[in-house]
mmCIF file of C-alpha atoms in Angstrom:
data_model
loop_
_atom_site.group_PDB
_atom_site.id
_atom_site.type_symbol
_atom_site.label_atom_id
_atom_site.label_comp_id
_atom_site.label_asym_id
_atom_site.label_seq_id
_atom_site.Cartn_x
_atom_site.Cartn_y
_atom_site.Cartn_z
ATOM 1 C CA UNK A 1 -19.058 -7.149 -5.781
ATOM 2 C CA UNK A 2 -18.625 -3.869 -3.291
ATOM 3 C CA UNK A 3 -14.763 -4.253 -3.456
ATOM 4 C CA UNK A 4 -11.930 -6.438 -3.982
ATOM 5 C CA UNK A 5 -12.204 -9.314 -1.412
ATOM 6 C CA UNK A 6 -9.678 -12.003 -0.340
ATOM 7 C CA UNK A 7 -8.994 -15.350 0.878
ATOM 8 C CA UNK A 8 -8.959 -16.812 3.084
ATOM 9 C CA UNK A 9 -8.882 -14.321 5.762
ATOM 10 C CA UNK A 10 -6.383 -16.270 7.669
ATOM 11 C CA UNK A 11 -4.121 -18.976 6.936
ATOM 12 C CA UNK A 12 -1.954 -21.133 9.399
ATOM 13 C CA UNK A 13 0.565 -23.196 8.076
ATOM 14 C CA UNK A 14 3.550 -25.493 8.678
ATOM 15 C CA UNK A 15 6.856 -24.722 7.284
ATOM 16 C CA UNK A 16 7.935 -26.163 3.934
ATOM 17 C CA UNK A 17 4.372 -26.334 2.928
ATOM 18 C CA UNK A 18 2.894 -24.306 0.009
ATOM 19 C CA UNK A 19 -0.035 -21.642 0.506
ATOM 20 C CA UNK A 20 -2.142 -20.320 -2.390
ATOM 21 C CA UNK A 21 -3.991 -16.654 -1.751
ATOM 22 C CA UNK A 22 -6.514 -15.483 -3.741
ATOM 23 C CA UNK A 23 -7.584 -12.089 -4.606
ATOM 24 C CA UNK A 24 -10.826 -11.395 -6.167
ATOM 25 C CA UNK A 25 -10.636 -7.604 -7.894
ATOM 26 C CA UNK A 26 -13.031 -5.249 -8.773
ATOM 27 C CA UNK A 27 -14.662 -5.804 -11.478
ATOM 28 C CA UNK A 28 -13.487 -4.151 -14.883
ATOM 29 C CA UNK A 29 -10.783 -3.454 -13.198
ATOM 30 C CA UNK A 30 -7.528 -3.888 -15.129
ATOM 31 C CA UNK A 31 -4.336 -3.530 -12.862
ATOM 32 C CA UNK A 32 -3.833 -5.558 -9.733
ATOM 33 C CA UNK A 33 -1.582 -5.179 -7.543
ATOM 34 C CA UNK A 34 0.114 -7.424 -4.795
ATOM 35 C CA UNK A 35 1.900 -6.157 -1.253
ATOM 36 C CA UNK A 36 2.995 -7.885 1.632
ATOM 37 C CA UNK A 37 2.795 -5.910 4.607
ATOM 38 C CA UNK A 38 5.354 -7.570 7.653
ATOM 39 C CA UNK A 39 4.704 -6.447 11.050
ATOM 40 C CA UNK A 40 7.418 -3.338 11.601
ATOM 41 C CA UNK A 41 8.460 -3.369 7.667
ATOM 42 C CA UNK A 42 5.704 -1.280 6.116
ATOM 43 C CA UNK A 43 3.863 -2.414 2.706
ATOM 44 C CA UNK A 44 6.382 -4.234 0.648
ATOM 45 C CA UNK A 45 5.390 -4.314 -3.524
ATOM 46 C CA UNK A 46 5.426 -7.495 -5.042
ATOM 47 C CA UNK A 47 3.918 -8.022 -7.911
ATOM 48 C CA UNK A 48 1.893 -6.066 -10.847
ATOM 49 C CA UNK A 49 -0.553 -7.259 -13.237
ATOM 50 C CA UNK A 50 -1.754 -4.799 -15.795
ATOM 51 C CA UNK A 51 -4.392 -7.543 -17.787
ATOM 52 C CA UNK A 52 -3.333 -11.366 -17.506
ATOM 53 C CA UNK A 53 0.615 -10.094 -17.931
ATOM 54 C CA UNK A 54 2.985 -8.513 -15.500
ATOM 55 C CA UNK A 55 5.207 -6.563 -16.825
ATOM 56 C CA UNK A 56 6.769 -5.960 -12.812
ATOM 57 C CA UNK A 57 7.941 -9.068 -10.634
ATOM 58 C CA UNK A 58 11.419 -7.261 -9.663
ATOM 59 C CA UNK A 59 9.683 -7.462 -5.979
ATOM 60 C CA UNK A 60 8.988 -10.993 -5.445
ATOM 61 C CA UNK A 61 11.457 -11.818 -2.854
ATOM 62 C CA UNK A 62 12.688 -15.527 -3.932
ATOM 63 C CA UNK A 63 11.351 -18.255 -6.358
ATOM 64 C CA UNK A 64 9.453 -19.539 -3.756
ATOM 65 C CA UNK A 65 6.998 -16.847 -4.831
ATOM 66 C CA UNK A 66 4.819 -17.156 -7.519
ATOM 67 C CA UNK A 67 1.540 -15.567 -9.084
ATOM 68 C CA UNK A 68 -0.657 -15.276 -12.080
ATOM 69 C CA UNK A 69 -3.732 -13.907 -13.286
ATOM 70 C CA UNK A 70 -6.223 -15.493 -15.507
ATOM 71 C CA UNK A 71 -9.276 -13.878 -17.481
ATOM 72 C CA UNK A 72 -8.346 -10.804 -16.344
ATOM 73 C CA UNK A 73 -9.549 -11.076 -12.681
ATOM 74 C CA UNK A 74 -8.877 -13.559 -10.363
ATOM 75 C CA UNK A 75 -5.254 -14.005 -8.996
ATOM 76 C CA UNK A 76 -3.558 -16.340 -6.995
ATOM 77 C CA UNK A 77 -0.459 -16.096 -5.184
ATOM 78 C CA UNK A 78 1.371 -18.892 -4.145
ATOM 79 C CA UNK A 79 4.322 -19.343 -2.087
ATOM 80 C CA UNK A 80 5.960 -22.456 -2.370
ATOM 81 C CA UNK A 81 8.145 -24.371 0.396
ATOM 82 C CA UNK A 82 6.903 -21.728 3.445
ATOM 83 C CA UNK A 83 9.271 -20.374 5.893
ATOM 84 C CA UNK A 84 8.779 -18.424 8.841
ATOM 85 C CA UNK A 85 9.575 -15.171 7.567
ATOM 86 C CA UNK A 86 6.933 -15.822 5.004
ATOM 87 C CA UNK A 87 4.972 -14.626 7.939
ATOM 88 C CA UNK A 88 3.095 -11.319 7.187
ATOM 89 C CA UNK A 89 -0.673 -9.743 5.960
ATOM 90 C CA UNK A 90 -0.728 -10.021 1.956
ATOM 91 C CA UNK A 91 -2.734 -7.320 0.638
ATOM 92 C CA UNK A 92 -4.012 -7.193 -3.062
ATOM 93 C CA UNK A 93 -5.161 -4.041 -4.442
ATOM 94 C CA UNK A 94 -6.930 -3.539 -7.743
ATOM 95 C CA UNK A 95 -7.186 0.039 -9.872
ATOM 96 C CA UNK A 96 -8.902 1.277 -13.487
ATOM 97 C CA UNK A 97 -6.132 1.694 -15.833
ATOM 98 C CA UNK A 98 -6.914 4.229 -18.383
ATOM 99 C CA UNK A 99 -6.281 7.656 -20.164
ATOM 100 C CA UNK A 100 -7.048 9.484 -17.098
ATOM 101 C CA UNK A 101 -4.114 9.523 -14.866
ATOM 102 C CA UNK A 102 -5.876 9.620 -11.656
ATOM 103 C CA UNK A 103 -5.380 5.608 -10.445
ATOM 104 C CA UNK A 104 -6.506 5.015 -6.982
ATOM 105 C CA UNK A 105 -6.024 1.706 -5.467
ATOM 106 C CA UNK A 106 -8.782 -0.122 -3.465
ATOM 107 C CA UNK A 107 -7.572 -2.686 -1.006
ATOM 108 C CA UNK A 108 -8.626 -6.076 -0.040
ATOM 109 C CA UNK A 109 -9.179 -7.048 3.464
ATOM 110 C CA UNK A 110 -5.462 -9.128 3.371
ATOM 111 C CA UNK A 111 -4.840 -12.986 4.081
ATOM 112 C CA UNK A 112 -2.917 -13.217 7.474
ATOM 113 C CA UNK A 113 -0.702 -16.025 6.663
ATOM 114 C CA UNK A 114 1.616 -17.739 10.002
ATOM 115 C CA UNK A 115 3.859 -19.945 9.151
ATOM 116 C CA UNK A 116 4.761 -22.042 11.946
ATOM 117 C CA UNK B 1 14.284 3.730 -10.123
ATOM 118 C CA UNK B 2 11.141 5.620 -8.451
ATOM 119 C CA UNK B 3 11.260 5.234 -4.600
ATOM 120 C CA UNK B 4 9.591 6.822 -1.661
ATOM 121 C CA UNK B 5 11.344 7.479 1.741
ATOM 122 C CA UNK B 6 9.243 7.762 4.843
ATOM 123 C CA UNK B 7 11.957 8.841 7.248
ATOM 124 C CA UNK B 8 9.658 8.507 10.567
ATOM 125 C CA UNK B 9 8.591 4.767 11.959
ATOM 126 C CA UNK B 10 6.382 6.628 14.679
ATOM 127 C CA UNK B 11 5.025 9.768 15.223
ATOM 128 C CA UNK B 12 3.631 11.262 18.664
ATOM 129 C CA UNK B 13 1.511 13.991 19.283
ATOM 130 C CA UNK B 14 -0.591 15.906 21.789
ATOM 131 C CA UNK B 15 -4.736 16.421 20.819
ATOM 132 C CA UNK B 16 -4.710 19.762 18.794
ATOM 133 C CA UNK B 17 -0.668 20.080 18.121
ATOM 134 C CA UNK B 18 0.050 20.708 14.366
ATOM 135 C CA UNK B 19 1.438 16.953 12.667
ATOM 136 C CA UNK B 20 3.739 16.897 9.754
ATOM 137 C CA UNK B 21 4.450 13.022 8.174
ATOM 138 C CA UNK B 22 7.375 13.702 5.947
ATOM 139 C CA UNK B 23 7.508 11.915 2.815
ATOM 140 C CA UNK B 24 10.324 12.214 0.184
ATOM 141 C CA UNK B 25 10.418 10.157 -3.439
ATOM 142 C CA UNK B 26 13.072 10.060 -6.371
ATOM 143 C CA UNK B 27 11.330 9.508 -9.875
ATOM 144 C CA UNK B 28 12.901 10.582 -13.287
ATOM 145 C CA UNK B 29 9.454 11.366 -15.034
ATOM 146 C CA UNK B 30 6.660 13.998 -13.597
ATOM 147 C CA UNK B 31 5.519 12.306 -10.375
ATOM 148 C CA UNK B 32 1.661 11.232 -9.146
ATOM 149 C CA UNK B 33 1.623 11.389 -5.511
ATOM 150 C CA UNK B 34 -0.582 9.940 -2.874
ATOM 151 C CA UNK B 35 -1.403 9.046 0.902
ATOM 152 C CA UNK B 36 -2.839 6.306 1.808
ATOM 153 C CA UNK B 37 -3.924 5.931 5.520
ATOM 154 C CA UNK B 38 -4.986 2.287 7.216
ATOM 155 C CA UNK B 39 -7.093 3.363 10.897
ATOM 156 C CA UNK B 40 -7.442 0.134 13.215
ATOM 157 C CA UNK B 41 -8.813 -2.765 12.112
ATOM 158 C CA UNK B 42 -9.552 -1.269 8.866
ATOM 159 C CA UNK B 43 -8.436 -1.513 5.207
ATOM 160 C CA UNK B 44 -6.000 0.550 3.375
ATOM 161 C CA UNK B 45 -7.590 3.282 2.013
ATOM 162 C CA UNK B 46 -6.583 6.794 -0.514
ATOM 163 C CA UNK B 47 -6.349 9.729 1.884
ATOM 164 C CA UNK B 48 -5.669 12.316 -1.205
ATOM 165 C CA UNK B 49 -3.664 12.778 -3.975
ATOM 166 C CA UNK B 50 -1.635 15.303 -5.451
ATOM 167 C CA UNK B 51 -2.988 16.118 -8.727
ATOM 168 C CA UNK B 52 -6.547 17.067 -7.116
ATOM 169 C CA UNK B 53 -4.945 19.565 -4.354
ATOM 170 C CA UNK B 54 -7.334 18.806 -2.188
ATOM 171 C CA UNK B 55 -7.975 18.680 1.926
ATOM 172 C CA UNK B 56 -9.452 15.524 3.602
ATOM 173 C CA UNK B 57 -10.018 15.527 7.077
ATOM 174 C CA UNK B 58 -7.962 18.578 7.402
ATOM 175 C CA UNK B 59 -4.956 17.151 5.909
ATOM 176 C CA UNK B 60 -3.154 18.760 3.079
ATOM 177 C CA UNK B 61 -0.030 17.850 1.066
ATOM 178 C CA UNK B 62 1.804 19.982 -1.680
ATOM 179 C CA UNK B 63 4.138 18.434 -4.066
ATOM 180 C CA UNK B 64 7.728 20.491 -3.928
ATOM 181 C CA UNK B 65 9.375 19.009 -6.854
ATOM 182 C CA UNK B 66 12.542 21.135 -5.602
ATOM 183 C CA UNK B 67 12.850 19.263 -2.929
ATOM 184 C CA UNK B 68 11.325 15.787 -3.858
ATOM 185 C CA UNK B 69 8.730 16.282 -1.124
ATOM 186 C CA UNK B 70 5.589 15.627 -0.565
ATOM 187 C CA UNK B 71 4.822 16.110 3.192
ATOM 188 C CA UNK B 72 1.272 15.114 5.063
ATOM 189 C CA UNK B 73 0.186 18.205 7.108
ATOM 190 C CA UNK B 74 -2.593 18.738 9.610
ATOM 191 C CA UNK B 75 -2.791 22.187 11.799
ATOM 192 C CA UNK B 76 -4.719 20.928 14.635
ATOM 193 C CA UNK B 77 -4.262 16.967 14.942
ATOM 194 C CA UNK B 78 -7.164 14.465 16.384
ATOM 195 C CA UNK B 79 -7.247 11.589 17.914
ATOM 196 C CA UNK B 80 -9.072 10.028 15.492
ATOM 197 C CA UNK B 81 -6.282 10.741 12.976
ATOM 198 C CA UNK B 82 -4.436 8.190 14.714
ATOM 199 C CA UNK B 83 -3.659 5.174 11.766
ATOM 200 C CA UNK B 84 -0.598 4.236 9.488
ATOM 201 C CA UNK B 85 0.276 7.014 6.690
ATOM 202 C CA UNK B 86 1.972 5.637 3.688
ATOM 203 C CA UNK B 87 3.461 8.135 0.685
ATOM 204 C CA UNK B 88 2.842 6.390 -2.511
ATOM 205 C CA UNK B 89 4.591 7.384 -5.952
ATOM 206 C CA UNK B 90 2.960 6.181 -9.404
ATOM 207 C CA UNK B 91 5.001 5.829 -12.131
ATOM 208 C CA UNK B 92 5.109 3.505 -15.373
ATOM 209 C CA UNK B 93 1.421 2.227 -14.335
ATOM 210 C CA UNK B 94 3.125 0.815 -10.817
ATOM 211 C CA UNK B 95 2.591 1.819 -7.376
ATOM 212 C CA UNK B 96 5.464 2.307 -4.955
ATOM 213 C CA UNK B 97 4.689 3.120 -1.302
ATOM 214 C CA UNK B 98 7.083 4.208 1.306
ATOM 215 C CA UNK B 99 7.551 1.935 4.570
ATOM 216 C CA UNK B 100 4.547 3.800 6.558
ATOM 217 C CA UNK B 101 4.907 6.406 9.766
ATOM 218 C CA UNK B 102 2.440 5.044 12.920
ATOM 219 C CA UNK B 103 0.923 8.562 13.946
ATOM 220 C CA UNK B 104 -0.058 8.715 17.630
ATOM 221 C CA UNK B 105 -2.236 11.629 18.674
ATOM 222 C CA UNK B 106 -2.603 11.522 22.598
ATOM 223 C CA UNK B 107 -5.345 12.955 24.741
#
């Protein structure tokens, strides 16, 4: 694919339901990345996977929040029991982990979840 | 813990003024520093980096380890340079961005 894409674009929901994003990386790429970015509050880290394994969850911001990664590509994030503050764009960004130290992130498009 | 401070929410100024988007981090190892910029209705994109001390779009940025600083400059701003700036620090194979400045440049 031309770059890492998302979905779905846009997701309304009613509180105390659960919402599953996905984010579809790059391919070969190994580290992916997930942000929530909340109107006024800037981009917010979440969650790291380097691989299947993610060494970083210290910024998931409750239990409701959950992810995982499986072969390596695919990830979903899924955020259980909404609330409105759940509100916000959830951006997933993917990068090539290797010797060279030069790791740019590409960005998805985001899913625009409202929780009403 | 690495963090990055963006001290500014919002930005504002004139066609042609000189812009400066502050950006200070703490990090305990040697530091990789980027910006990221997001223009309307567009995604997230690298702006430059530190390591390749480099100008985009007339934009420069020099690491001052003295200070913790890594500060987005432009001489002569555009309109067109109006978007979201975030200062990003990489450390232990993590990204950490700063909360974002809105820059405004005005006719």
């Amino acid at each position: 694919g031309a770059g890492v894409s998302q979905s779905p674009s846009n997701k309304v929901t009613e509180k105390g339901k659960d919402v599953e994003l996905r984010c579809d990386p790059i391919s070969g790429h190994t580290a992916l990345y997930w942000y929530r970015q909340s109107l006024g509050q800037g981009l917010e880290f979440l969650i790291y996977f380097q691989g299947n394994s993610a060494p970083d969850k210290s910024g998931l911001p409750s239990d409701r929040f959950s992810a995982e990664r499986t072969g390596g590509s695919v990830s979903t994030l899924t955020i259980q029991r909404t609330q409105q503050e759940d509100s916000a764009v959830y951006l997933c960004a993917s990068s090539l982990l290797g010797q060279n130290s030069y790791n740019e992130q590409f960005f998805g498009p985001g899913t625009r979840l409202t929780v009403l | 813990a690495q963090r990055v401070t963006q001290p500014e929410k919002l930005l504002s100024v004139f066609k042609g003024a000189p812009v400066e988007l502050k950006c200070n981090y703490s990090y305990s190892g040697s530091p990789e520093l980027f910006w990221y910029v997001q223009y309307s209705r567009q995604r997230l994109q690298l702006l430059l980096r530190h390591i390749s001390r480099e100008s985009i779009k007339g934009f420069t940025a020099d690491l001052n380890k003295g200070e913790t600083s890594f500060h987005l400059k432009k001489p002569f701003a555009q309109e067109e340079d109006s978007a979201m700036y975030y200062c990003a620090l990489r450390g232990n194979n993590d990204m950490r961005f700063g909360a974002g400045t809105r820059l405004t440049v005005k006719p």
